[in-house]
Amino acid sequence: MIISWNVRGLNKAGKCREIAARLKKLNPDFGILVETRVKFSKKDSIRNKLGGHLSFIDNYQSHENGRLWIFWNPNKVCIKTIKVSDQFIHFSVYKPNGDFHMWGTAIYAHNTLEKRKVLWSDIESLAQISQGPWFLMGDFNNVMSVHDRIGGNPVLEHEFRDLRDMMAATGLFEKESSGDHFTWSNNQVNGIIYSRIDRVIRNVIWQQQHADSKLQIMDHGVLDHALLCLEYKMQQTPVHKSFRFPNVLLQMEGFESSVKENWCVEIEGKPMVRLWKKLKRLQQVVK
């Protein structure tokens, strides 16, 4: 499971407790926390409250408030930073056995079109170094269609043209979701606005490997952004167990005749090749 949540600050004790409780209940493999608003000097104390067993990376080197945090359970995955800016963290994900699993990019886009154009350009560059399964998740601060906002100003085509062009150029597609369509609300009684700005996009390879994955837009809780929960199945690497020969087999009825019958079936090839193939064949009989 992967989660993404724009938490709009983690400094308040009550909010931090609720977020920590939600993370503990979901127990994701890893996740993205957006807009933490935590000063660098306070990050360690806040992270301990979220879960002392978790590992973290962030983008403080690109923004003083660390706009993006990525956390993970080291017993489930390992994450390594590839590239960082004030609007994204690009990373690689590895299985516990060290095998590469996927590329990921945590997103927190700026709220102006011009600054988001820089992000879209950066993502096109990331596509050149992300061969294999790749997903991007977070707060894109951008609608993708006229149906992605209710209330406020009507959506105009120029608002989402650049995002769509970038996705077409990089072969990325939005992940379908269940639950509420909208991920953000201004929580106002009068003049309420709903919009879909938090999302997951992915390439074809990621989708092929995780065809049964599900994205759920979960309850906002005390926040104005919904929690995104992406569930997927980790592809297991086949475990090759060593062959063992327990001596008790020698006393089993039919053992000697089974071995003799199998061994006497001829195999073509050089002497050492025939020996190796007979031993491999006999191994299945003994098992």
Tab-separated table of C-alpha atoms in Angstrom:
chain	number	residue	atom	x	y	z
A	1	MET	CA	0.000	0.000	0.000
A	2	ILE	CA	1.128	3.540	-0.841
A	3	ILE	CA	-0.562	6.637	0.570
A	4	SER	CA	-0.357	10.341	-0.243
A	5	TRP	CA	-1.817	13.113	1.899
A	6	ASN	CA	-1.591	16.903	1.832
A	7	VAL	CA	-1.558	17.476	5.593
A	8	ARG	CA	-1.394	21.315	5.522
A	9	GLY	CA	1.070	21.402	8.412
A	10	LEU	CA	2.170	18.981	11.119
A	11	ASN	CA	3.047	21.376	13.924
A	12	LYS	CA	-0.259	21.222	15.812
A	13	ALA	CA	-0.273	18.396	18.355
A	14	GLY	CA	-3.892	17.385	17.715
A	15	LYS	CA	-3.461	17.143	13.959
A	16	CYS	CA	-0.194	15.254	14.332
A	17	ARG	CA	-1.868	12.701	16.621
A	18	GLU	CA	-4.723	12.114	14.168
A	19	ILE	CA	-2.379	11.679	11.225
A	20	ALA	CA	-0.170	9.297	13.238
A	21	ALA	CA	-3.240	7.243	14.208
A	22	ARG	CA	-4.369	7.068	10.569
A	23	LEU	CA	-0.936	5.938	9.411
A	24	LYS	CA	-0.780	3.286	12.134
A	25	LYS	CA	-4.191	1.926	11.141
A	26	LEU	CA	-3.379	1.777	7.413
A	27	ASN	CA	0.212	0.553	7.911
A	28	PRO	CA	1.346	1.393	4.336
A	29	ASP	CA	4.580	0.146	2.778
A	30	PHE	CA	5.482	3.771	2.140
A	31	GLY	CA	3.823	7.134	1.717
A	32	ILE	CA	4.056	10.791	0.789
A	33	LEU	CA	3.241	13.682	3.125
A	34	VAL	CA	2.689	16.983	1.341
A	35	GLU	CA	2.950	20.538	2.711
A	36	THR	CA	4.349	19.556	6.126
A	37	ARG	CA	5.298	23.145	7.057
A	38	VAL	CA	7.788	21.803	9.610
A	39	LYS	CA	11.048	23.651	10.163
A	40	PHE	CA	14.201	21.612	9.649
A	41	SER	CA	15.129	21.897	13.337
A	42	LYS	CA	11.811	20.322	14.399
A	43	LYS	CA	11.518	17.544	11.834
A	44	ASP	CA	12.983	14.744	13.971
A	45	SER	CA	10.642	15.316	16.915
A	46	ILE	CA	7.590	15.391	14.621
A	47	ARG	CA	8.697	12.253	12.786
A	48	ASN	CA	9.098	10.357	16.054
A	49	LYS	CA	5.457	11.117	16.803
A	50	LEU	CA	4.412	9.687	13.440
A	51	GLY	CA	6.284	6.431	14.009
A	52	GLY	CA	9.771	5.849	15.338
A	53	HIS	CA	10.238	2.767	13.126
A	54	LEU	CA	9.805	4.720	9.893
A	55	SER	CA	12.569	6.011	7.597
A	56	PHE	CA	12.289	9.416	5.853
A	57	ILE	CA	13.628	11.467	2.980
A	58	ASP	CA	12.627	15.064	2.168
A	59	ASN	CA	13.341	18.109	0.016
A	60	TYR	CA	14.638	20.607	2.601
A	61	GLN	CA	17.648	21.231	0.391
A	62	SER	CA	15.272	22.726	-2.194
A	63	HIS	CA	12.756	24.425	0.113
A	64	GLU	CA	13.209	25.610	3.699
A	65	ASN	CA	9.895	24.160	4.933
A	66	GLY	CA	10.422	20.705	3.473
A	67	ARG	CA	7.338	20.699	1.276
A	68	LEU	CA	7.581	16.935	0.698
A	69	TRP	CA	8.324	14.054	3.059
A	70	ILE	CA	8.518	10.433	1.952
A	71	PHE	CA	8.393	7.770	4.647
A	72	TRP	CA	8.668	3.994	4.444
A	73	ASN	CA	8.684	0.865	6.551
A	74	PRO	CA	12.218	-0.577	6.104
A	75	ASN	CA	10.852	-4.085	6.744
A	76	LYS	CA	8.723	-3.800	3.596
A	77	VAL	CA	10.686	-1.683	1.096
A	78	CYS	CA	13.828	0.410	0.684
A	79	ILE	CA	13.719	3.836	-0.977
A	80	LYS	CA	16.606	5.789	-2.484
A	81	THR	CA	16.550	9.427	-3.632
A	82	ILE	CA	17.348	10.032	-7.298
A	83	LYS	CA	16.548	13.718	-7.879
A	84	VAL	CA	14.941	16.514	-5.835
A	85	SER	CA	13.404	19.952	-6.473
A	86	ASP	CA	11.011	22.233	-4.609
A	87	GLN	CA	8.108	20.518	-6.444
A	88	PHE	CA	9.082	16.829	-6.538
A	89	ILE	CA	11.190	14.016	-5.132
A	90	HIS	CA	12.099	11.329	-7.655
A	91	PHE	CA	13.063	8.014	-6.049
A	92	SER	CA	13.580	4.305	-6.635
A	93	VAL	CA	11.847	1.551	-4.671
A	94	TYR	CA	13.501	-1.777	-3.832
A	95	LYS	CA	12.107	-4.979	-2.394
A	96	PRO	CA	13.451	-6.250	0.968
A	97	ASN	CA	15.733	-8.691	-0.898
A	98	GLY	CA	17.348	-5.781	-2.771
A	99	ASP	CA	15.640	-6.284	-6.144
A	100	PHE	CA	14.497	-3.153	-7.966
A	101	HIS	CA	10.705	-2.732	-7.831
A	102	MET	CA	9.654	0.591	-9.379
A	103	TRP	CA	10.352	4.283	-9.923
A	104	GLY	CA	8.285	6.816	-8.015
A	105	THR	CA	7.882	10.597	-7.966
A	106	ALA	CA	6.281	12.495	-5.099
A	107	ILE	CA	4.566	15.665	-6.341
A	108	TYR	CA	3.640	18.975	-4.717
A	109	ALA	CA	3.104	21.480	-7.505
A	110	HIS	CA	3.096	25.240	-6.998
A	111	ASN	CA	-0.216	27.082	-7.265
A	112	THR	CA	0.754	29.229	-10.284
A	113	LEU	CA	0.656	28.076	-13.895
A	114	GLU	CA	4.114	29.420	-14.726
A	115	LYS	CA	5.829	27.554	-11.879
A	116	ARG	CA	3.936	24.369	-12.722
A	117	LYS	CA	5.285	24.587	-16.286
A	118	VAL	CA	8.754	24.109	-14.767
A	119	LEU	CA	7.495	20.954	-13.028
A	120	TRP	CA	5.988	19.541	-16.223
A	121	SER	CA	9.297	20.155	-18.005
A	122	ASP	CA	11.178	18.429	-15.168
A	123	ILE	CA	8.875	15.402	-15.391
A	124	GLU	CA	9.608	15.117	-19.116
A	125	SER	CA	13.305	15.000	-18.209
A	126	LEU	CA	12.663	12.372	-15.519
A	127	ALA	CA	10.929	10.202	-18.117
A	128	GLN	CA	14.278	9.824	-19.886
A	129	ILE	CA	15.872	8.180	-16.818
A	130	SER	CA	12.852	6.181	-15.604
A	131	GLN	CA	12.821	3.151	-17.857
A	132	GLY	CA	10.524	0.576	-16.290
A	133	PRO	CA	7.474	0.807	-14.001
A	134	TRP	CA	6.912	4.419	-12.876
A	135	PHE	CA	4.181	6.180	-10.939
A	136	LEU	CA	3.742	9.798	-9.800
A	137	MET	CA	1.565	10.653	-6.816
A	138	GLY	CA	0.661	13.719	-4.786
A	139	ASP	CA	-0.862	17.179	-5.030
A	140	PHE	CA	-0.600	18.366	-8.648
A	141	ASN	CA	-2.493	21.600	-7.828
A	142	ASN	CA	-4.027	21.258	-11.292
A	143	VAL	CA	-7.322	20.069	-12.694
A	144	MET	CA	-7.342	17.815	-15.757
A	145	SER	CA	-10.807	18.490	-17.169
A	146	VAL	CA	-13.797	20.832	-16.883
A	147	HIS	CA	-15.388	18.238	-14.569
A	148	ASP	CA	-12.632	18.497	-11.973
A	149	ARG	CA	-14.022	21.557	-10.177
A	150	ILE	CA	-17.408	22.574	-8.769
A	151	GLY	CA	-17.885	26.112	-7.514
A	152	GLY	CA	-15.595	29.081	-7.978
A	153	ASN	CA	-14.479	30.044	-11.463
A	154	PRO	CA	-15.385	27.685	-14.316
A	155	VAL	CA	-12.504	25.533	-15.571
A	156	LEU	CA	-10.888	26.845	-18.756
A	157	GLU	CA	-8.930	24.727	-21.221
A	158	HIS	CA	-5.664	26.633	-20.682
A	159	GLU	CA	-5.629	25.483	-17.033
A	160	PHE	CA	-4.977	21.847	-17.930
A	161	ARG	CA	-3.468	22.036	-21.432
A	162	ASP	CA	0.159	21.963	-20.246
A	163	LEU	CA	-0.415	19.037	-17.886
A	164	ARG	CA	-2.147	16.999	-20.578
A	165	ASP	CA	0.569	17.801	-23.121
A	166	MET	CA	3.255	16.629	-20.679
A	167	MET	CA	1.404	13.370	-20.014
A	168	ALA	CA	0.989	12.724	-23.737
A	169	ALA	CA	4.702	13.375	-24.327
A	170	THR	CA	5.802	11.022	-21.525
A	171	GLY	CA	3.220	8.252	-21.983
A	172	LEU	CA	1.626	8.804	-18.568
A	173	PHE	CA	-2.026	8.164	-17.747
A	174	GLU	CA	-4.204	9.024	-14.766
A	175	LYS	CA	-5.073	6.137	-12.454
A	176	GLU	CA	-8.820	5.624	-12.092
A	177	SER	CA	-10.134	5.862	-8.520
A	178	SER	CA	-13.030	4.872	-6.289
A	179	GLY	CA	-14.679	6.990	-3.615
A	180	ASP	CA	-15.244	10.707	-3.953
A	181	HIS	CA	-14.184	12.194	-7.276
A	182	PHE	CA	-13.008	15.420	-5.624
A	183	THR	CA	-9.914	15.500	-3.409
A	184	TRP	CA	-9.983	19.058	-2.043
A	185	SER	CA	-12.552	21.425	-0.576
A	186	ASN	CA	-12.260	24.942	0.808
A	187	ASN	CA	-14.633	23.871	3.625
A	188	GLN	CA	-16.644	27.075	3.384
A	189	VAL	CA	-20.359	27.267	4.185
A	190	ASN	CA	-20.928	29.948	1.568
A	191	GLY	CA	-19.126	29.738	-1.759
A	192	ILE	CA	-17.924	26.166	-1.267
A	193	ILE	CA	-15.498	24.788	-3.891
A	194	TYR	CA	-14.633	21.189	-4.652
A	195	SER	CA	-11.802	20.155	-6.962
A	196	ARG	CA	-9.757	17.147	-8.004
A	197	ILE	CA	-6.108	18.144	-7.755
A	198	ASP	CA	-4.549	15.188	-5.889
A	199	ARG	CA	-3.984	12.196	-8.155
A	200	VAL	CA	-1.877	9.263	-9.314
A	201	ILE	CA	-0.506	9.014	-12.831
A	202	ARG	CA	1.534	6.090	-14.119
A	203	ASN	CA	3.110	4.614	-17.226
A	204	VAL	CA	1.943	1.536	-19.110
A	205	ILE	CA	4.611	-0.735	-17.597
A	206	TRP	CA	3.516	0.110	-14.037
A	207	GLN	CA	-0.105	-0.552	-14.957
A	208	GLN	CA	0.743	-3.879	-16.591
A	209	GLN	CA	2.629	-5.052	-13.518
A	210	HIS	CA	-0.107	-3.834	-11.147
A	211	ALA	CA	-3.233	-4.362	-13.209
A	212	ASP	CA	-5.197	-5.320	-10.092
A	213	SER	CA	-4.148	-2.201	-8.150
A	214	LYS	CA	-6.840	0.044	-6.675
A	215	LEU	CA	-6.777	3.754	-5.848
A	216	GLN	CA	-9.237	4.923	-3.215
A	217	ILE	CA	-10.016	8.552	-2.361
A	218	MET	CA	-10.481	8.302	1.397
A	219	ASP	CA	-12.091	10.542	4.002
A	220	HIS	CA	-10.559	13.996	4.578
A	221	GLY	CA	-10.672	13.779	8.366
A	222	VAL	CA	-9.810	17.169	9.878
A	223	LEU	CA	-7.992	18.244	6.711
A	224	ASP	CA	-9.171	19.881	3.500
A	225	HIS	CA	-7.386	17.314	1.301
A	226	ALA	CA	-8.457	13.678	0.962
A	227	LEU	CA	-6.061	10.850	1.691
A	228	LEU	CA	-5.078	8.881	-1.427
A	229	CYS	CA	-4.632	5.153	-0.807
A	230	LEU	CA	-3.070	3.072	-3.589
A	231	GLU	CA	-3.174	-0.673	-2.941
A	232	TYR	CA	-1.073	-3.012	-5.066
A	233	LYS	CA	0.382	-6.496	-4.836
A	234	MET	CA	4.131	-6.835	-4.513
A	235	GLN	CA	5.363	-9.332	-7.088
A	236	GLN	CA	7.180	-12.045	-5.207
A	237	THR	CA	10.558	-13.307	-6.340
A	238	PRO	CA	10.511	-17.130	-6.563
A	239	VAL	CA	12.350	-18.732	-3.670
A	240	HIS	CA	14.722	-21.522	-4.721
A	241	LYS	CA	15.147	-23.929	-1.843
A	242	SER	CA	18.256	-26.080	-1.548
A	243	PHE	CA	17.790	-29.803	-2.191
A	244	ARG	CA	18.175	-31.942	0.925
A	245	PHE	CA	18.562	-35.720	1.150
A	246	PRO	CA	17.422	-37.066	4.530
A	247	ASN	CA	19.001	-40.445	5.305
A	248	VAL	CA	15.648	-41.850	6.418
A	249	LEU	CA	14.718	-42.136	2.715
A	250	LEU	CA	17.069	-45.120	2.451
A	251	GLN	CA	14.738	-47.100	4.724
A	252	MET	CA	11.544	-46.274	2.807
A	253	GLU	CA	9.858	-49.082	0.895
A	254	GLY	CA	10.363	-48.778	-2.842
A	255	PHE	CA	13.211	-46.264	-2.615
A	256	GLU	CA	15.901	-48.483	-4.157
A	257	SER	CA	13.694	-49.720	-7.004
A	258	SER	CA	12.533	-46.162	-7.823
A	259	VAL	CA	16.106	-44.891	-7.982
A	260	LYS	CA	17.245	-47.849	-10.125
A	261	GLU	CA	14.341	-47.515	-12.533
A	262	ASN	CA	14.945	-43.774	-13.021
A	263	TRP	CA	18.724	-44.061	-13.286
A	264	CYS	CA	18.627	-46.754	-15.968
A	265	VAL	CA	16.708	-44.600	-18.438
A	266	GLU	CA	19.409	-43.520	-20.904
A	267	ILE	CA	20.264	-39.899	-21.743
A	268	GLU	CA	22.376	-38.773	-24.701
A	269	GLY	CA	25.444	-36.583	-24.336
A	270	LYS	CA	28.955	-36.582	-22.933
A	271	PRO	CA	29.556	-38.537	-19.691
A	272	MET	CA	29.476	-35.515	-17.334
A	273	VAL	CA	26.411	-34.086	-19.094
A	274	ARG	CA	24.587	-37.441	-18.743
A	275	LEU	CA	25.537	-37.633	-15.055
A	276	TRP	CA	24.310	-34.110	-14.339
A	277	LYS	CA	21.002	-34.635	-16.176
A	278	LYS	CA	20.386	-37.958	-14.410
A	279	LEU	CA	21.025	-36.372	-11.017
A	280	LYS	CA	18.625	-33.500	-11.797
A	281	ARG	CA	15.978	-36.010	-12.950
A	282	LEU	CA	16.508	-38.191	-9.906
A	283	GLN	CA	16.169	-35.171	-7.640
A	284	GLN	CA	12.482	-34.858	-8.592
A	285	VAL	CA	11.901	-38.561	-7.827
A	286	VAL	CA	13.466	-38.225	-4.377
A	287	LYS	CA	11.417	-35.087	-3.627
